[in-house]
Short mmCIF file of C-alpha atoms in Angstrom, two decimals:
data_model
loop_
_atom_site.label_atom_id
_atom_site.label_comp_id
_atom_site.label_asym_id
_atom_site.label_seq_id
_atom_site.Cartn_x
_atom_site.Cartn_y
_atom_site.Cartn_z
CA UNK A 29 -5.77 -3.09 34.45
CA UNK A 30 -3.85 0.12 33.89
CA UNK A 31 -6.54 1.68 31.82
CA UNK A 32 -9.30 1.04 34.34
CA UNK A 33 -10.70 3.95 36.14
CA UNK A 34 -13.62 3.59 38.50
CA UNK A 35 -14.87 7.14 37.77
CA UNK A 36 -15.32 6.08 34.25
CA UNK A 37 -18.23 3.76 35.12
CA UNK A 38 -20.65 6.61 35.74
CA UNK A 39 -19.54 8.40 32.59
CA UNK A 40 -19.91 5.22 30.64
CA UNK A 41 -23.32 4.62 31.97
CA UNK A 42 -24.31 8.27 31.18
CA UNK A 43 -22.91 7.96 27.68
CA UNK A 44 -20.48 10.71 28.36
CA UNK A 45 -17.25 8.98 27.28
CA UNK A 46 -15.41 10.04 24.25
CA UNK A 47 -15.16 7.32 21.52
CA UNK A 48 -11.64 6.47 22.50
CA UNK A 49 -12.49 6.35 26.20
CA UNK A 50 -15.40 4.23 25.44
CA UNK A 51 -13.44 1.81 23.33
CA UNK A 52 -10.80 1.51 25.99
CA UNK A 53 -13.39 1.04 28.71
CA UNK A 54 -15.34 -1.60 26.81
CA UNK A 55 -12.13 -3.44 26.04
CA UNK A 56 -11.41 -3.72 29.77
CA UNK A 57 -14.90 -4.88 30.76
CA UNK A 58 -15.01 -7.29 27.74
CA UNK A 59 -11.92 -8.99 29.03
CA UNK A 60 -12.96 -9.02 32.69
CA UNK A 61 -16.37 -10.65 33.41
CA UNK A 62 -16.22 -9.54 37.10
CA UNK A 63 -15.87 -5.85 36.18
CA UNK A 64 -18.53 -6.27 33.49
CA UNK A 65 -20.88 -7.77 36.12
CA UNK A 66 -20.02 -4.89 38.45
CA UNK A 67 -20.86 -2.35 35.72
CA UNK A 68 -24.08 -4.18 35.06
CA UNK A 69 -24.92 -4.22 38.74
CA UNK A 70 -24.22 -0.41 39.06
CA UNK A 71 -26.37 0.22 36.06
CA UNK A 72 -29.18 -1.92 37.48
CA UNK A 73 -29.00 -0.06 40.86
CA UNK A 74 -29.07 3.37 39.06
CA UNK A 75 -32.13 2.23 37.02
CA UNK A 76 -33.81 1.05 40.21
CA UNK A 77 -33.05 4.33 41.97
CA UNK A 78 -34.28 6.33 38.92
CA UNK A 79 -37.46 4.24 38.98
CA UNK A 80 -38.30 5.26 42.52
CA UNK A 81 -41.42 7.47 42.41
CA UNK A 82 -41.24 10.80 44.26
CA UNK A 83 -42.72 10.51 47.78
CA UNK A 84 -46.49 11.26 47.74
CA UNK A 85 -47.45 13.83 50.47
CA UNK A 86 -49.99 12.38 52.89
CA UNK A 87 -53.56 13.33 52.42
CA UNK A 88 -54.31 16.81 53.61
CA UNK A 89 -50.70 17.77 53.75
CA UNK A 90 -50.95 20.59 51.05
CA UNK A 91 -54.30 21.81 52.61
CA UNK A 92 -52.68 22.02 56.02
CA UNK A 93 -49.89 24.18 54.58
CA UNK A 94 -52.36 26.39 52.82
CA UNK A 95 -54.45 26.66 56.00
CA UNK A 96 -51.53 27.95 57.87
CA UNK A 97 -51.06 30.94 55.57
CA UNK A 98 -52.05 34.27 56.95
CA UNK A 99 -51.44 37.69 55.28
CA UNK A 100 -48.91 36.31 52.91
CA UNK A 101 -46.96 34.94 55.81
CA UNK A 102 -46.61 31.17 56.08
CA UNK A 103 -46.73 30.56 59.77
CA UNK A 104 -44.62 27.77 61.22
CA UNK A 105 -46.72 24.77 62.12
CA UNK A 106 -46.56 23.76 65.75
CA UNK A 107 -43.45 21.71 66.40
CA UNK A 108 -45.61 18.58 67.02
CA UNK A 109 -47.48 19.04 63.76
CA UNK A 110 -44.24 19.54 61.77
CA UNK A 111 -42.84 16.37 63.38
CA UNK A 112 -45.93 14.40 62.37
CA UNK A 113 -45.82 15.77 58.76
CA UNK A 114 -42.19 15.05 58.46
CA UNK A 115 -42.77 11.54 59.86
CA UNK A 116 -45.43 10.87 57.36
CA UNK A 117 -43.34 12.06 54.45
CA UNK A 118 -40.40 9.92 55.65
CA UNK A 119 -42.77 6.95 55.94
CA UNK A 120 -44.02 7.37 52.46
CA UNK A 121 -40.46 7.56 51.10
CA UNK A 122 -39.43 4.48 53.10
CA UNK A 123 -42.54 2.67 51.84
CA UNK A 124 -41.60 3.51 48.25
CA UNK A 125 -38.00 2.47 48.83
CA UNK A 126 -39.11 -0.79 50.46
CA UNK A 127 -41.43 -1.56 47.60
CA UNK A 128 -38.72 -0.90 45.10
CA UNK A 129 -36.30 -3.04 46.88
CA UNK A 130 -38.64 -5.86 47.82
CA UNK A 131 -40.38 -5.91 44.53
CA UNK A 132 -37.75 -5.02 42.02
CA UNK A 133 -39.17 -4.23 38.56
CA UNK A 134 -42.74 -4.12 39.82
CA UNK A 135 -44.84 -2.95 36.84
CA UNK A 136 -41.83 -3.15 34.51
CA UNK A 137 -41.27 -5.20 31.34
CA UNK A 138 -39.10 -8.29 31.92
CA UNK A 139 -38.68 -9.91 28.46
CA UNK A 140 -38.54 -13.71 28.44
CA UNK A 141 -35.27 -13.77 26.52
CA UNK A 142 -35.04 -17.51 25.97
CA UNK A 143 -38.59 -17.56 24.72
CA UNK A 144 -37.91 -14.57 22.37
CA UNK A 145 -34.89 -16.41 20.95
CA UNK A 146 -36.85 -19.64 20.36
CA UNK A 147 -39.61 -17.79 18.51
CA UNK A 148 -37.07 -15.94 16.39
CA UNK A 149 -35.36 -19.20 15.47
CA UNK A 150 -38.58 -20.94 14.67
CA UNK A 151 -39.56 -18.12 12.41
CA UNK A 152 -36.23 -18.01 10.75
CA UNK A 153 -36.25 -21.80 10.22
CA UNK A 154 -39.66 -21.72 8.62
CA UNK A 155 -38.34 -19.67 5.68
CA UNK A 156 -34.58 -20.37 5.88
CA UNK A 157 -32.56 -23.56 6.55
CA UNK A 158 -34.34 -25.67 9.25
CA UNK A 159 -31.20 -27.31 10.59
CA UNK A 160 -29.19 -24.19 11.29
CA UNK A 161 -32.35 -22.48 12.37
CA UNK A 162 -33.52 -25.05 14.91
CA UNK A 163 -30.36 -26.73 16.12
CA UNK A 164 -29.53 -23.83 18.48
CA UNK A 165 -32.72 -24.56 20.25
CA UNK A 166 -31.03 -27.68 21.82
CA UNK A 167 -28.49 -25.36 23.65
CA UNK A 168 -28.90 -23.10 26.70
CA UNK A 169 -29.93 -20.10 24.84
CA UNK A 170 -29.50 -17.38 27.41
CA UNK A 171 -27.79 -18.36 30.70
CA UNK A 172 -27.73 -16.34 33.92
CA UNK B 7 -25.31 28.80 -16.70
CA UNK B 8 -22.31 26.86 -15.35
CA UNK B 9 -23.84 26.91 -11.88
CA UNK B 10 -27.07 25.58 -13.10
CA UNK B 11 -25.26 22.80 -14.85
CA UNK B 12 -23.27 21.93 -11.71
CA UNK B 13 -26.40 21.87 -9.51
CA UNK B 14 -28.29 19.77 -12.16
CA UNK B 15 -25.41 17.31 -12.33
CA UNK B 16 -25.33 17.13 -8.56
CA UNK B 17 -29.03 16.32 -8.46
CA UNK B 18 -28.64 13.61 -11.00
CA UNK B 19 -25.76 12.10 -9.12
CA UNK B 20 -27.56 12.18 -5.79
CA UNK B 21 -30.72 10.71 -7.35
CA UNK B 22 -28.53 8.04 -8.89
CA UNK B 23 -26.93 7.21 -5.51
CA UNK B 24 -30.38 7.06 -3.85
CA UNK B 25 -31.70 4.76 -6.54
CA UNK B 26 -28.72 2.48 -6.25
CA UNK B 27 -28.90 2.36 -2.50
CA UNK B 28 -32.66 1.86 -2.24
CA UNK B 29 -33.63 -1.78 -1.99
CA UNK B 30 -36.66 -2.94 -3.98
CA UNK B 31 -39.40 -4.36 -1.86
CA UNK B 32 -40.43 -7.14 -4.22
CA UNK B 33 -38.99 -10.59 -3.70
CA UNK B 34 -37.22 -12.17 -6.50
CA UNK B 35 -35.18 -15.36 -7.24
CA UNK B 36 -31.72 -15.11 -5.86
CA UNK B 37 -28.91 -17.73 -5.18
CA UNK B 38 -29.64 -17.76 -1.35
CA UNK B 39 -33.36 -18.21 -1.68
CA UNK B 40 -33.00 -20.82 -4.35
CA UNK B 41 -30.51 -22.72 -2.29
CA UNK B 42 -32.49 -22.63 0.88
CA UNK B 43 -35.63 -23.66 -1.01
CA UNK B 44 -33.74 -26.68 -2.35
CA UNK B 45 -32.34 -27.41 1.17
CA UNK B 46 -35.79 -27.49 2.69
CA UNK B 47 -37.05 -29.78 -0.11
CA UNK B 48 -34.06 -32.10 0.37
CA UNK B 49 -34.70 -32.34 4.07
CA UNK B 50 -38.35 -33.17 3.36
CA UNK B 51 -37.37 -35.96 0.98
CA UNK B 52 -34.55 -37.52 2.94
CA UNK B 53 -34.02 -39.17 6.23
CA UNK B 54 -30.84 -39.30 8.25
CA UNK B 55 -29.21 -39.26 11.62
CA UNK B 56 -26.66 -36.60 12.17
CA UNK B 57 -24.44 -34.92 14.77
CA UNK B 58 -24.22 -31.12 14.16
CA UNK B 59 -21.51 -28.86 15.70
CA UNK B 60 -22.64 -25.39 16.71
CA UNK B 61 -20.24 -22.63 17.57
CA UNK B 62 -21.02 -19.02 18.71
CA UNK B 63 -19.40 -15.98 20.14
CA UNK B 64 -21.08 -15.12 23.36
CA UNK B 65 -19.62 -11.69 23.61
CA UNK B 66 -16.57 -12.78 25.62
CA UNK B 67 -15.44 -16.05 24.25
CA UNK B 68 -16.16 -18.79 21.62
CA UNK B 69 -18.65 -21.50 22.68
CA UNK B 70 -19.26 -24.82 21.07
CA UNK B 71 -21.86 -27.61 21.41
CA UNK B 72 -22.75 -30.72 19.46
CA UNK B 73 -26.38 -31.42 18.80
CA UNK B 74 -28.21 -34.45 17.44
CA UNK B 75 -30.35 -33.90 14.38
CA UNK B 76 -32.56 -36.51 12.71
CA UNK B 77 -34.73 -36.29 9.71
CA UNK B 78 -37.41 -38.96 10.00
CA UNK B 79 -40.74 -39.42 8.17
CA UNK B 80 -40.86 -35.82 6.94
CA UNK B 81 -40.05 -34.26 10.32
CA UNK B 82 -36.82 -32.72 11.65
CA UNK B 83 -36.05 -33.78 15.22
CA UNK B 84 -33.53 -31.93 17.25
CA UNK B 85 -31.91 -32.95 20.47
CA UNK B 86 -33.39 -36.40 20.57
CA UNK B 87 -36.85 -35.07 19.61
CA UNK B 88 -37.22 -32.20 22.03
CA UNK B 89 -37.69 -29.87 19.13
CA UNK B 90 -39.84 -30.99 16.12
CA UNK B 91 -40.32 -29.20 12.80
CA UNK B 92 -42.43 -30.07 9.81
CA UNK B 93 -43.18 -27.78 6.78
CA UNK B 94 -42.19 -24.66 8.50
CA UNK B 95 -44.09 -25.34 11.72
CA UNK B 96 -42.18 -26.01 14.88
CA UNK B 97 -42.84 -27.37 18.38
CA UNK B 98 -40.72 -27.66 21.49
CA UNK B 99 -41.34 -30.21 24.32
CA UNK B 100 -41.28 -28.89 27.86
CA UNK B 101 -42.76 -30.32 30.99
CA UNK B 102 -44.33 -33.25 29.20
CA UNK B 103 -46.30 -30.93 26.86
CA UNK B 104 -45.68 -29.64 23.34
CA UNK B 105 -45.55 -25.92 22.93
CA UNK B 106 -46.11 -24.58 19.38
CA UNK B 107 -43.29 -22.16 18.45
CA UNK B 108 -44.33 -21.41 14.97
CA UNK B 109 -47.65 -22.30 13.25
CA UNK B 110 -47.46 -20.53 9.98
CA UNK B 111 -45.29 -21.81 7.15
CA UNK B 112 -46.23 -19.05 4.75
CA UNK B 113 -43.17 -17.31 3.34
CA UNK B 114 -43.08 -13.53 4.10
CA UNK B 115 -41.97 -11.31 1.18
CA UNK B 116 -38.29 -10.67 1.92
CA UNK B 117 -36.32 -8.16 -0.15
CA UNK B 118 -34.04 -9.67 -2.74
CA UNK B 119 -30.52 -10.64 -1.80
CA UNK B 120 -28.91 -8.28 -4.42
CA UNK B 121 -30.61 -5.18 -2.99
CA UNK B 122 -27.70 -5.14 -0.47
CA UNK B 123 -25.42 -7.98 -0.99
CA UNK B 124 -23.64 -9.84 -3.70
CA UNK B 125 -23.17 -13.66 -3.79
CA UNK B 126 -20.88 -16.10 -5.63
CA UNK B 127 -20.71 -19.88 -5.59
CA UNK B 128 -17.49 -21.77 -5.48
CA UNK B 129 -16.15 -25.25 -4.59
CA UNK B 130 -16.77 -25.80 -0.88
CA UNK B 131 -15.11 -27.91 1.79
CA UNK B 132 -15.76 -31.60 2.29
CA UNK B 133 -18.13 -31.80 5.30
CA UNK B 134 -19.00 -35.12 7.05
CA UNK B 135 -17.34 -36.84 4.18
CA UNK B 136 -19.49 -35.16 1.54
CA UNK B 137 -18.40 -32.64 -1.08
CA UNK B 138 -20.12 -29.22 -1.06
CA UNK B 139 -20.68 -26.13 -3.09
CA UNK B 140 -20.24 -22.93 -1.13
CA UNK B 141 -22.33 -19.67 -1.49
CA UNK B 142 -20.27 -16.70 -0.29
CA UNK B 143 -22.37 -13.59 0.48
CA UNK B 144 -20.62 -10.21 0.62
CA UNK B 145 -21.57 -6.72 1.72
CA UNK B 146 -19.31 -4.57 -0.29
CA UNK B 147 -15.93 -6.32 0.12
CA UNK B 148 -16.78 -7.89 3.40
CA UNK B 149 -17.79 -11.55 3.63
CA UNK B 150 -20.91 -11.78 5.96
CA UNK B 151 -21.99 -15.36 5.36
CA UNK B 152 -20.83 -18.66 3.83
CA UNK B 153 -23.26 -21.49 3.12
CA UNK B 154 -21.96 -24.90 2.21
CA UNK B 155 -24.40 -27.14 0.43
CA UNK B 156 -24.23 -30.88 -0.24
CA UNK B 157 -23.40 -31.12 -3.87
CA UNK B 158 -25.63 -34.10 -4.47
CA UNK B 159 -28.57 -33.63 -2.08
CA UNK B 160 -28.78 -29.89 -1.58
CA UNK B 161 -28.81 -30.16 2.18
CA UNK B 162 -27.04 -27.33 3.96
CA UNK B 163 -24.14 -28.96 5.76
CA UNK B 164 -22.32 -25.89 6.98
CA UNK B 165 -22.88 -22.24 7.62
CA UNK B 166 -20.87 -19.38 9.01
CA UNK B 167 -22.02 -15.86 9.86
CA UNK B 168 -19.38 -13.24 10.34
CA UNK B 169 -19.39 -9.92 12.16
CA UNK B 170 -16.23 -8.12 11.15
CA UNK B 171 -13.37 -10.54 11.36
CA UNK B 172 -15.14 -12.82 13.72
CA UNK B 173 -17.39 -15.87 13.08
CA UNK B 174 -20.26 -15.14 15.47
CA UNK B 175 -22.35 -18.17 14.41
CA UNK B 176 -21.33 -21.50 12.86
CA UNK B 177 -23.14 -24.69 12.08
CA UNK B 178 -21.38 -27.75 10.62
CA UNK B 179 -22.37 -31.36 10.25
CA UNK B 180 -19.71 -33.48 11.89
CA UNK B 181 -21.46 -36.92 11.20
CA UNK B 182 -24.18 -37.96 8.72
CA UNK B 183 -25.42 -41.50 8.99
CA UNK B 184 -28.15 -43.71 7.60
CA UNK B 185 -28.90 -41.39 4.74
CA UNK B 186 -31.96 -42.67 2.85
CA UNK B 187 -35.02 -41.50 1.01
CA UNK B 188 -38.13 -40.61 2.95
CA UNK B 189 -40.06 -43.65 3.99
CA UNK B 190 -43.35 -42.35 5.37
CA UNK B 191 -45.18 -39.68 7.25
CA UNK B 192 -45.30 -39.10 10.95
CA UNK B 193 -47.88 -37.56 13.25
CA UNK B 194 -46.94 -34.16 14.49
CA UNK B 195 -48.09 -32.54 17.69
CA UNK B 196 -51.27 -30.49 17.48
CA UNK B 197 -50.91 -26.75 16.83
CA UNK B 198 -51.31 -24.82 20.01
CA UNK B 199 -52.82 -21.34 20.30
CA UNK B 200 -49.67 -19.93 22.02
CA UNK B 201 -47.80 -19.48 18.72
CA UNK B 202 -47.47 -15.87 17.51
CA UNK B 203 -50.38 -14.96 15.42
CA UNK B 204 -50.00 -12.99 12.20
CA UNK B 205 -51.65 -9.62 12.20
CA UNK B 206 -51.78 -6.41 10.09
CA UNK B 207 -49.06 -3.89 10.80
CA UNK B 208 -50.19 -0.82 12.75
CA UNK B 209 -49.42 2.49 11.11
CA UNK B 210 -46.80 3.42 13.74
CA UNK B 211 -44.67 0.38 12.98
CA UNK B 212 -41.61 1.38 10.99
CA UNK B 213 -41.75 -0.34 7.45
CA UNK B 214 -38.06 -0.13 7.14
CA UNK B 215 -35.14 0.13 9.70
CA UNK B 216 -31.45 0.13 9.53
CA UNK B 217 -29.66 -0.44 6.26
CA UNK B 218 -32.33 -2.02 4.11
CA UNK B 219 -34.28 -4.09 6.66
CA UNK B 220 -37.78 -4.26 5.46
CA UNK B 221 -40.82 -5.16 7.59
CA UNK B 222 -41.94 -8.63 6.41
CA UNK B 223 -44.17 -9.83 9.17
CA UNK B 224 -46.07 -8.58 12.28
CA UNK B 225 -47.40 -10.99 14.85
CA UNK B 226 -49.19 -10.69 18.13
CA UNK B 227 -47.85 -12.78 20.98
CA UNK B 228 -50.04 -11.59 23.85
CA UNK B 229 -52.03 -8.47 24.93
CA UNK B 230 -49.11 -6.03 25.21
CA UNK B 231 -46.49 -8.05 23.36
CA UNK B 232 -45.88 -7.91 19.60
CA UNK B 233 -43.32 -9.26 17.27
CA UNK B 234 -42.09 -7.48 14.15
CA UNK B 235 -39.89 -9.25 11.76
CA UNK B 236 -37.47 -7.54 9.35
CA UNK B 237 -35.31 -8.91 6.59
CA UNK B 238 -32.60 -7.39 4.47
CA UNK B 239 -32.58 -10.45 2.12
CA UNK B 240 -29.96 -12.33 4.00
CA UNK B 241 -30.28 -11.65 7.64
CA UNK B 242 -33.44 -11.38 9.80
CA UNK B 243 -34.24 -9.38 12.84
CA UNK B 244 -37.10 -10.21 15.23
CA UNK B 245 -38.15 -7.13 17.16
CA UNK B 246 -40.24 -7.97 20.28
CA UNK B 247 -41.96 -4.90 21.77
CA UNK B 248 -43.52 -4.82 25.20
CA UNK B 249 -45.16 -1.97 27.02
CA UNK B 250 -43.33 -0.55 30.06
CA UNK B 251 -39.79 0.35 30.92
CA UNK B 252 -37.19 -2.44 31.31
CA UNK B 253 -36.78 -4.38 34.51
CA UNK B 254 -32.97 -4.54 34.12
CA UNK B 255 -32.56 -6.37 37.42
CA UNK B 256 -34.73 -9.20 36.16
CA UNK B 257 -32.43 -9.90 33.09
CA UNK B 258 -29.44 -12.19 33.04
CA UNK B 259 -26.50 -10.31 34.29
CA UNK B 260 -23.96 -11.80 31.93
CA UNK B 261 -24.74 -9.58 29.02
CA UNK B 262 -22.56 -6.75 27.96
CA UNK B 263 -23.67 -3.21 28.71
CA UNK B 264 -23.15 -1.52 25.42
CA UNK B 265 -23.92 1.63 23.61
CA UNK B 266 -25.31 0.98 20.11
CA UNK B 267 -25.39 4.31 18.32
CA UNK B 268 -27.51 6.53 20.54
CA UNK B 269 -28.99 3.75 22.59
CA UNK B 270 -27.79 2.12 25.86
CA UNK B 271 -28.46 -1.55 25.55
CA UNK B 272 -27.58 -4.87 27.11
CA UNK B 273 -26.40 -7.30 24.50
CA UNK B 274 -26.04 -11.13 24.74
CA UNK B 275 -24.26 -13.44 22.37
CA UNK B 276 -26.35 -16.54 21.88
CA UNK B 277 -26.22 -19.72 19.68
CA UNK B 278 -29.09 -18.08 17.68
CA UNK B 279 -27.36 -14.70 17.23
CA UNK B 280 -27.31 -11.43 19.06
CA UNK B 281 -29.96 -10.54 21.54
CA UNK B 282 -30.20 -6.81 22.22
CA UNK B 283 -32.33 -5.38 24.96
CA UNK B 284 -33.09 -1.66 25.23
CA UNK B 285 -35.85 0.71 26.25
CA UNK B 286 -37.36 3.54 24.38
CA UNK B 287 -40.38 5.69 24.84
CA UNK B 288 -41.68 3.65 27.83
CA UNK B 289 -41.32 0.45 25.89
CA UNK B 290 -39.00 -2.45 26.09
CA UNK B 291 -37.46 -3.78 22.89
CA UNK B 292 -35.76 -7.09 22.40
CA UNK B 293 -34.05 -7.58 19.10
CA UNK B 294 -32.84 -11.05 18.05
CA UNK B 295 -30.74 -11.07 14.96
CA UNK B 296 -27.69 -12.60 13.22
CA UNK B 297 -26.94 -9.33 11.51
CA UNK B 298 -23.64 -7.62 12.03
CA UNK B 299 -23.03 -5.11 14.80
CA UNK B 300 -23.00 -2.35 12.18
CA UNK B 301 -26.49 -3.38 11.16
CA UNK B 302 -27.64 -3.60 14.77
CA UNK B 303 -26.51 -0.09 15.47
CA UNK B 304 -28.61 1.23 12.52
CA UNK B 305 -31.60 -0.75 13.42
CA UNK B 306 -31.67 0.10 17.07
CA UNK B 307 -31.09 3.81 16.40
CA UNK B 308 -34.04 3.74 14.07
CA UNK B 309 -36.28 1.88 16.44
CA UNK B 310 -35.35 4.29 19.10
CA UNK B 311 -35.92 7.30 16.97
CA UNK B 312 -38.84 6.18 14.84
CA UNK B 313 -38.83 5.46 11.21
CA UNK B 314 -35.94 7.20 9.46
CA UNK B 315 -36.53 9.88 6.95
CA UNK B 316 -35.42 9.59 3.29
CA UNK B 317 -32.75 12.12 4.06
CA UNK B 318 -31.43 10.05 7.08
CA UNK B 319 -31.31 6.89 4.84
CA UNK B 320 -29.43 8.82 2.24
CA UNK B 321 -26.90 10.24 4.63
CA UNK B 322 -26.44 6.79 6.28
CA UNK B 323 -26.03 5.15 2.86
CA UNK B 324 -23.35 7.62 1.92
CA UNK B 325 -21.46 7.54 5.31
CA UNK B 326 -22.22 3.96 6.11
CA UNK B 327 -18.77 2.57 4.91
CA UNK B 328 -17.00 5.00 7.36
CA UNK B 329 -19.23 4.32 10.39
CA UNK B 330 -18.82 1.72 13.13
CA UNK B 331 -21.16 2.77 16.01
#
């Protein structure tokens, strides 16, 4: 408990801990499944946020900006136009966020771990000892 | 003149170290292979009912489970017949249908055991009432595996794989009943097309990773999934490669977030060995292996960085004994 420092989680996930700090940190999470799960969860959220695509400007947005330029001076769009543009950008960002939250991992690889382990074991048993190769297949290979 | 001599001597010594540390790709007879060949033959020629105790380290604690194993009419049946194997092929029953796990009994050319390890036999423990001989495999001074074989029959009755001071995988017969010679043949399920299909290795697949793990097999699972199998003569690593970055949120949360060398990975301790998931270059890698953590670090680093250069291999071979992540 004493060597747990919340601020180390980010540093750990960023790979910025020194070897001794990392060892201490990993010792703590190895002994505490709840903290390990929390670290996993934070890592997953960070990965999800990183995966968010930058908001795509609505069609004609850039053209409308260029069209406003006069004599190297960018004129401010009318307030109503700016509101509309800002609204569209916000909507695009919200849509991207909703997509990322509602469909986590869309387009990403989700390896079927139990199947991978089965295939590995079957391949190992084919050339090694069949009993020690295949007996693990009767156990819950990867549990949630 | 003296400088030339010193430099020349250095080159000779370095070359000698490289030669000593470089495994030879050709397979050769070794105690482990001979023992496992005999074990497979013994299983094919005998029938029995057995209970087998499995133990494994799941990354946080030791786990244990007892599994039924029966050898009947030339097939091996696990868990009351939910898994069936015959001559290197294997099927698993799910939802009232048989799924082929492995359809190819051909033996890939693994490197010889003595390229990296040493092995000695000695008197083994009595397991399920039967005396055994034990093969002890060492990497340097460190024991990495113990295999206990029935003295009379040749069946493997016990096996322990170690990672540092810890037994990470163990198999041991706790009961062996109705031992008899094989009585007949049994019909096995049909081979399905879902089993991984052997294919030639693309040029960008590393032929060698980690400390002496050589590519022995490449298989296609589906359109964007492939399997590469590596062996160092004792341990195997199956490397599954899938296009796309990893959907971490879709993976079981009970793994340990761990840094292996330069790679952030999630690692699971399973009854089959370590399962390591990481992403690199827009691809998701799953490595299943019973190799030690030290070997995993070297393998994962190479997979992340591409095939290691000869210089990298040399530096690693020299610094290996002092490195642990």
